[in-house]
PDB file of C-alpha atoms in Angstrom:
ATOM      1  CA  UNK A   1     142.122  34.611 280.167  1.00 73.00           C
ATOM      2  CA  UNK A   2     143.020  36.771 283.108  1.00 84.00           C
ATOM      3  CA  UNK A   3     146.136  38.724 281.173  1.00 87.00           C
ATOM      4  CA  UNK A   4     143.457  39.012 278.317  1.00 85.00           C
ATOM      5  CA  UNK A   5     141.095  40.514 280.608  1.00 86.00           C
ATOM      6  CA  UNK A   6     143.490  42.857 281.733  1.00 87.00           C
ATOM      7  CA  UNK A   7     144.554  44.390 278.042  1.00 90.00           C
ATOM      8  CA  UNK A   8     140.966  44.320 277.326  1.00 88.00           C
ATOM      9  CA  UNK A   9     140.588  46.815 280.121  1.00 87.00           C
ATOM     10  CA  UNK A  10     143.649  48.820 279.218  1.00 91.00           C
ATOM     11  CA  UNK A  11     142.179  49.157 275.963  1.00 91.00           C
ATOM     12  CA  UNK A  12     145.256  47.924 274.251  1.00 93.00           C
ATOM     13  CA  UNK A  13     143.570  47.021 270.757  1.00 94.00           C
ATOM     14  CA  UNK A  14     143.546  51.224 270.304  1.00 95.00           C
ATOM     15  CA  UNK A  15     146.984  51.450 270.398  1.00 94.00           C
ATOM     16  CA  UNK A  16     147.143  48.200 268.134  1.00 94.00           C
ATOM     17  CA  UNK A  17     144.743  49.756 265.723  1.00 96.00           C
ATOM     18  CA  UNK A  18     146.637  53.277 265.968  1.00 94.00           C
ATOM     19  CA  UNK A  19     149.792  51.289 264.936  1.00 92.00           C
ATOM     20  CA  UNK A  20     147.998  49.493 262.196  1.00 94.00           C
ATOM     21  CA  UNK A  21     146.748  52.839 260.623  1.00 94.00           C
ATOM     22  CA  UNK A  22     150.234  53.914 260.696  1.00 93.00           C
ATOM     23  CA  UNK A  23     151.718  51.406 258.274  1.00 90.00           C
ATOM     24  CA  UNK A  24     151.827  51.764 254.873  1.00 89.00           C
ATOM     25  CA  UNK A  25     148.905  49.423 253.542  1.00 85.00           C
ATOM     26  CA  UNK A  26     151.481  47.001 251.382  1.00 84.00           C
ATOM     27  CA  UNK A  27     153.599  46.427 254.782  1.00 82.00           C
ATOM     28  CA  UNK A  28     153.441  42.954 255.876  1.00 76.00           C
ATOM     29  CA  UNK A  29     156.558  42.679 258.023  1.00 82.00           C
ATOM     30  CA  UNK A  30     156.513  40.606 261.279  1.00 85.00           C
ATOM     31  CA  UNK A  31     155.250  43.256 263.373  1.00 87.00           C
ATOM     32  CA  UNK A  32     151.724  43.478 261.712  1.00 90.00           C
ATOM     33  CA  UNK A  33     150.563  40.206 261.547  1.00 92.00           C
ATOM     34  CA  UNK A  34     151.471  39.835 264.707  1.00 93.00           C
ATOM     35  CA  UNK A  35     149.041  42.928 265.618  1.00 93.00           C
ATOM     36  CA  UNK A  36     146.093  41.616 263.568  1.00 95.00           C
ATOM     37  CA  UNK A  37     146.727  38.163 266.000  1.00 94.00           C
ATOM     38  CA  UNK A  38     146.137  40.106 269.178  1.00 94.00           C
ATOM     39  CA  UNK A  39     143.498  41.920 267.963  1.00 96.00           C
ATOM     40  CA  UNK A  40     141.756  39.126 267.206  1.00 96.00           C
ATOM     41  CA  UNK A  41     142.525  37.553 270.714  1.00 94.00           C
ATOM     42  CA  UNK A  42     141.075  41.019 272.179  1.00 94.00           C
ATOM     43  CA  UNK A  43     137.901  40.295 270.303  1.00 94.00           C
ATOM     44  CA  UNK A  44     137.065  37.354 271.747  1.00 89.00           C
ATOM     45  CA  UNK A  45     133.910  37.574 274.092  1.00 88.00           C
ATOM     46  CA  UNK A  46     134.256  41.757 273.752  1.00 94.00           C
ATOM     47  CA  UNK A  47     131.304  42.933 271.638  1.00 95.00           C
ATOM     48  CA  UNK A  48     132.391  46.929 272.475  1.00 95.00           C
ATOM     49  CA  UNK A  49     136.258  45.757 271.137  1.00 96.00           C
ATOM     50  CA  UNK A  50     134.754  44.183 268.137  1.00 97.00           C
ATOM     51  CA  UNK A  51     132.389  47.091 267.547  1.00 96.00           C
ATOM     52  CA  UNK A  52     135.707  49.723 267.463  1.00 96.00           C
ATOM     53  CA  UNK A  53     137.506  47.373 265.309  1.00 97.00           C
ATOM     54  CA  UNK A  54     134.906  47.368 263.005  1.00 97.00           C
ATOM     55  CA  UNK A  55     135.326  51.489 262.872  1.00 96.00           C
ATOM     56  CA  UNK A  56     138.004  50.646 261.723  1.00 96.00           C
ATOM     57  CA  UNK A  57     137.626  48.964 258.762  1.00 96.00           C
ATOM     58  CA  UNK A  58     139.399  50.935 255.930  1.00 95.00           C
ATOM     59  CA  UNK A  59     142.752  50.446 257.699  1.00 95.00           C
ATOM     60  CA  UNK A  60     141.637  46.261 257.464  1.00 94.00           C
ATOM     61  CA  UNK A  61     140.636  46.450 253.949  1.00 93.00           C
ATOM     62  CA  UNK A  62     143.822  48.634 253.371  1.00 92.00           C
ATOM     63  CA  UNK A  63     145.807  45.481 254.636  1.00 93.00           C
ATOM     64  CA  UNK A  64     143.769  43.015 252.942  1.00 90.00           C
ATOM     65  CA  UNK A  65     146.319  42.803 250.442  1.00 87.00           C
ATOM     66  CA  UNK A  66     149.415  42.396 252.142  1.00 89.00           C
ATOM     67  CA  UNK A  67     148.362  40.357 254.968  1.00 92.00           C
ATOM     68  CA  UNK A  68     145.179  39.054 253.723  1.00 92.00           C
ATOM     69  CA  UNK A  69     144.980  35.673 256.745  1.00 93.00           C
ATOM     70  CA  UNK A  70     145.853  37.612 259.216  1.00 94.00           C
ATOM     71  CA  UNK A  71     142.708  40.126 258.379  1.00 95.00           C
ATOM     72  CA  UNK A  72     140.363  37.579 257.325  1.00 96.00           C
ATOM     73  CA  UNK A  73     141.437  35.871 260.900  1.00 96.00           C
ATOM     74  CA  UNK A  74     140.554  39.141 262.533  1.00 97.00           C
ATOM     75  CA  UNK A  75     137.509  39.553 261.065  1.00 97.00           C
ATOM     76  CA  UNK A  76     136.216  35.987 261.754  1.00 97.00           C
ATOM     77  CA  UNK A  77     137.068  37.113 265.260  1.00 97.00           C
ATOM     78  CA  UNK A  78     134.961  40.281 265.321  1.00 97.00           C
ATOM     79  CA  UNK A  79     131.980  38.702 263.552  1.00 97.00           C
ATOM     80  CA  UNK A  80     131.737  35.380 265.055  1.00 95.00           C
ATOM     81  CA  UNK A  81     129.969  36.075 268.627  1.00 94.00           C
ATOM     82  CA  UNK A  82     128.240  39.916 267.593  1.00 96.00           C
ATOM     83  CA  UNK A  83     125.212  39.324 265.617  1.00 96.00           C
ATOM     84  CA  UNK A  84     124.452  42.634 265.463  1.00 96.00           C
ATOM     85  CA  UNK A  85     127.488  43.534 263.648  1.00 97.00           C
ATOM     86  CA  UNK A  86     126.898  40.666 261.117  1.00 97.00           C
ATOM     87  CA  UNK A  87     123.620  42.444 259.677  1.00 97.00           C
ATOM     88  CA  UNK A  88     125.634  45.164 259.373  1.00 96.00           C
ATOM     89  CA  UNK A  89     128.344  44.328 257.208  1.00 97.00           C
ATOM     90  CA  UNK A  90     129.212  45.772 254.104  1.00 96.00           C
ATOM     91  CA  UNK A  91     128.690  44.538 250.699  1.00 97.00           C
ATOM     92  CA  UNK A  92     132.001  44.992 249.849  1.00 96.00           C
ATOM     93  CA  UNK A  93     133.887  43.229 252.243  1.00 96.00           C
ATOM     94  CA  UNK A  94     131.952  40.247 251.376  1.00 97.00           C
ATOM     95  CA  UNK A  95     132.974  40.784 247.912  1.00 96.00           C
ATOM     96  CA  UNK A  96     136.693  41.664 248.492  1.00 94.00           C
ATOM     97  CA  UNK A  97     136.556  37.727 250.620  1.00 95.00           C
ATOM     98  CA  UNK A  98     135.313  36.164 247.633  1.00 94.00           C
ATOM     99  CA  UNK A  99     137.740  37.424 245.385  1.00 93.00           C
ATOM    100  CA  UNK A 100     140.453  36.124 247.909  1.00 92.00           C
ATOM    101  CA  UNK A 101     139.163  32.627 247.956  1.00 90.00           C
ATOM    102  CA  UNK A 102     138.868  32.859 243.769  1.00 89.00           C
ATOM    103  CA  UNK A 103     142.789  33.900 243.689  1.00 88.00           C
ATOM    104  CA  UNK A 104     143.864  31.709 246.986  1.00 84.00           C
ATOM    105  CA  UNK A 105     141.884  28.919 248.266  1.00 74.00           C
ATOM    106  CA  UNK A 106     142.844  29.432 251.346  1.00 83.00           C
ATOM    107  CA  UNK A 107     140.598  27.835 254.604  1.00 88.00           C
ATOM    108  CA  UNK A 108     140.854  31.633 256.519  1.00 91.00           C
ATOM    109  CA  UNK A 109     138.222  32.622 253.896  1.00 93.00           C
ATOM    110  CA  UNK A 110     135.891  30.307 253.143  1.00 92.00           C
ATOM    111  CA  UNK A 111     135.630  30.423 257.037  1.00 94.00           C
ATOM    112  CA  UNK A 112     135.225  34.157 257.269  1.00 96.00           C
ATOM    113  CA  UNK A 113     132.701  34.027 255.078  1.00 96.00           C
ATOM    114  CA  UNK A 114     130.560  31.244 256.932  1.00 95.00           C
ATOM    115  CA  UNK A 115     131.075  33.279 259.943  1.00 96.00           C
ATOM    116  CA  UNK A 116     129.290  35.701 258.226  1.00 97.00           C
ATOM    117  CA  UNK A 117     126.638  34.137 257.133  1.00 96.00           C
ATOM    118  CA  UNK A 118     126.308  31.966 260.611  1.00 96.00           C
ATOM    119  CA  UNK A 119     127.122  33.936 263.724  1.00 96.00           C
ATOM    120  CA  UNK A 120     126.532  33.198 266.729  1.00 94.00           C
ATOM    121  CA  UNK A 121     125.022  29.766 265.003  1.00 93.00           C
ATOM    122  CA  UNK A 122     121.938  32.206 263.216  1.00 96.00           C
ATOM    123  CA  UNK A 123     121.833  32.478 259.611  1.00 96.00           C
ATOM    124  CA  UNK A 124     121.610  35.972 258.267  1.00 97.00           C
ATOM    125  CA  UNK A 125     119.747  35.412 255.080  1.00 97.00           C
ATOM    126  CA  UNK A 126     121.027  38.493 253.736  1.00 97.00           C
ATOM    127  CA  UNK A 127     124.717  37.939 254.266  1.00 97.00           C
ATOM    128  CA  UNK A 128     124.303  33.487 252.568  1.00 96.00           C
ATOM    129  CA  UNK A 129     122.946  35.523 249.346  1.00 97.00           C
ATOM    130  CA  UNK A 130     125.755  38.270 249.206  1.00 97.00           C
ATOM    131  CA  UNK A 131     128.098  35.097 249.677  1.00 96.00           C
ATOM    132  CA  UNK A 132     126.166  33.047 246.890  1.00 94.00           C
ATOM    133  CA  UNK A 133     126.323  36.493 244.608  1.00 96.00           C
ATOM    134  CA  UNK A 134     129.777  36.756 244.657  1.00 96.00           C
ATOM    135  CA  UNK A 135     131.202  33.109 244.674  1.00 93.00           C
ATOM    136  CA  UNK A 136     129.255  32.890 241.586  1.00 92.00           C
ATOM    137  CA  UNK A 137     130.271  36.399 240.398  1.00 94.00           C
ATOM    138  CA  UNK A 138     133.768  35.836 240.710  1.00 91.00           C
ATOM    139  CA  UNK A 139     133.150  32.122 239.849  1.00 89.00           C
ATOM    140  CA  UNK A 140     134.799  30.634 243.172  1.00 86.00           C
ATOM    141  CA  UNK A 141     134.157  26.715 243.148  1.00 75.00           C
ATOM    142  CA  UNK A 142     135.943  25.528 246.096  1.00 63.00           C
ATOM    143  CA  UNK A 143     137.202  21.978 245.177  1.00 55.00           C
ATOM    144  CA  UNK A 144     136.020  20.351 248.522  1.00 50.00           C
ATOM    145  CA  UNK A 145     136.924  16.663 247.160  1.00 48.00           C
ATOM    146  CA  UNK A 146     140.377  15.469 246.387  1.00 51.00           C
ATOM    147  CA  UNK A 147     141.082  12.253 245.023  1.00 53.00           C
ATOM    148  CA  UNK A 148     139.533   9.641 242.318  1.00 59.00           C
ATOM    149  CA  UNK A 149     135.916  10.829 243.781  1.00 53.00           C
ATOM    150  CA  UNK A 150     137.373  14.334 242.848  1.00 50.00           C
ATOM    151  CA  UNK A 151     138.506  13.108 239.465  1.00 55.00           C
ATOM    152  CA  UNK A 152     134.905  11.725 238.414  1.00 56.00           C
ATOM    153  CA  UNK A 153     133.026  14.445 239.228  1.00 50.00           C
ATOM    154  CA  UNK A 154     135.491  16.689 237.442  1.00 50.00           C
ATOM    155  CA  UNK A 155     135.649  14.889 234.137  1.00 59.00           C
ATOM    156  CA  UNK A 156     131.650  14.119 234.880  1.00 54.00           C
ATOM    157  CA  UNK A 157     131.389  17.941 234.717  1.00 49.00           C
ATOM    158  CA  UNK A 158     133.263  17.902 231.408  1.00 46.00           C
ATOM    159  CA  UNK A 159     131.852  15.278 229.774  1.00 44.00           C
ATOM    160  CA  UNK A 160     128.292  16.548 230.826  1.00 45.00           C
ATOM    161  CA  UNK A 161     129.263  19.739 229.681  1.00 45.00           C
ATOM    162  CA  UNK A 162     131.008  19.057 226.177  1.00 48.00           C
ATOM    163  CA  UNK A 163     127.806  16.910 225.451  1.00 47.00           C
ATOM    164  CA  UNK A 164     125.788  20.051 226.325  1.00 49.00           C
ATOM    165  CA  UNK A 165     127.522  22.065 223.893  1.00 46.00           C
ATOM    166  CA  UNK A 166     127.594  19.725 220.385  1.00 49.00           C
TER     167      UNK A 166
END
């Protein structure tokens, strides 16, 4: 906590994000994962750090791609204690996190996008429908059950469905 406190006060995370917007936006090497990591350690409890990072954005969304866990970490980090910034985040973003979690079911996602909607433990309505929107636009069904349960309700959901059709 102490050395945190100190690179906080440095203001380290600027020459972290000056680095990041530096890289080509397909580089995923060691170095910038590594970056979006410390960033994200930076955020923690720092509501002016997480409010630069956030002017930042296009150089996150830029990296989405290449390092899309490390990013999505970050951004749980910047959203997760600064309600203000929650109301205020873009439509897109939300979007571009949905189509992640169609393409990779990954964990980072699904809980980037509850931080979202729940920061700070308060819903914000408007983010839980941009969530619903786009899981159902991009038809993400996380499969949240694994096993014979998992098995039923999928053929269930097929049986109930071919009988719906003929």
């Amino acid at each position: 906590p102490v050395a945190r406190k100190l690179l906080q006060r440095k203001r380290v995370h600027r020459i972290m994000l000056r680095l990041l917007r530096c890289l080509p936006a397909d580089y995923h090497e060691t170095s910038v994962p590594i970056c979006y990591s410390a960033l994200a350690g930076l955020c923690d409890g720092a509501p002016d750090i997480q409010a630069e990072v956030v002017t930042h954005m296009d150089v996150l969304i830029a990296h989405l791609d290449a390092v899309p866990v490390s990013v999505s970490m970050l951004l749980s980090a910047v959203y997760a204690d600064n309600l203000d910034l929650a109301y205020s985040v873009d439509e897109s973003l939300i979007d571009q996190l949905c189509q992640l979690a169609k393409a990779e079911l990954h964990a980072t996602y699904l809980i980037t996008l509850r931080v979202l909607i729940s920061p700070c433990s308060q819903t914000v309505r408007r983010n839980q429908n941009l969530v619903t929107k786009h899981m159902d636009k991009h038809e993400v069904a996380p499969n949240l059950c694994s096993g014979p349960a998992a098995r039923k309700i999928r053929q269930g959901h097929t049986v109930a469905t071919a009988g719906a059709r003929g």
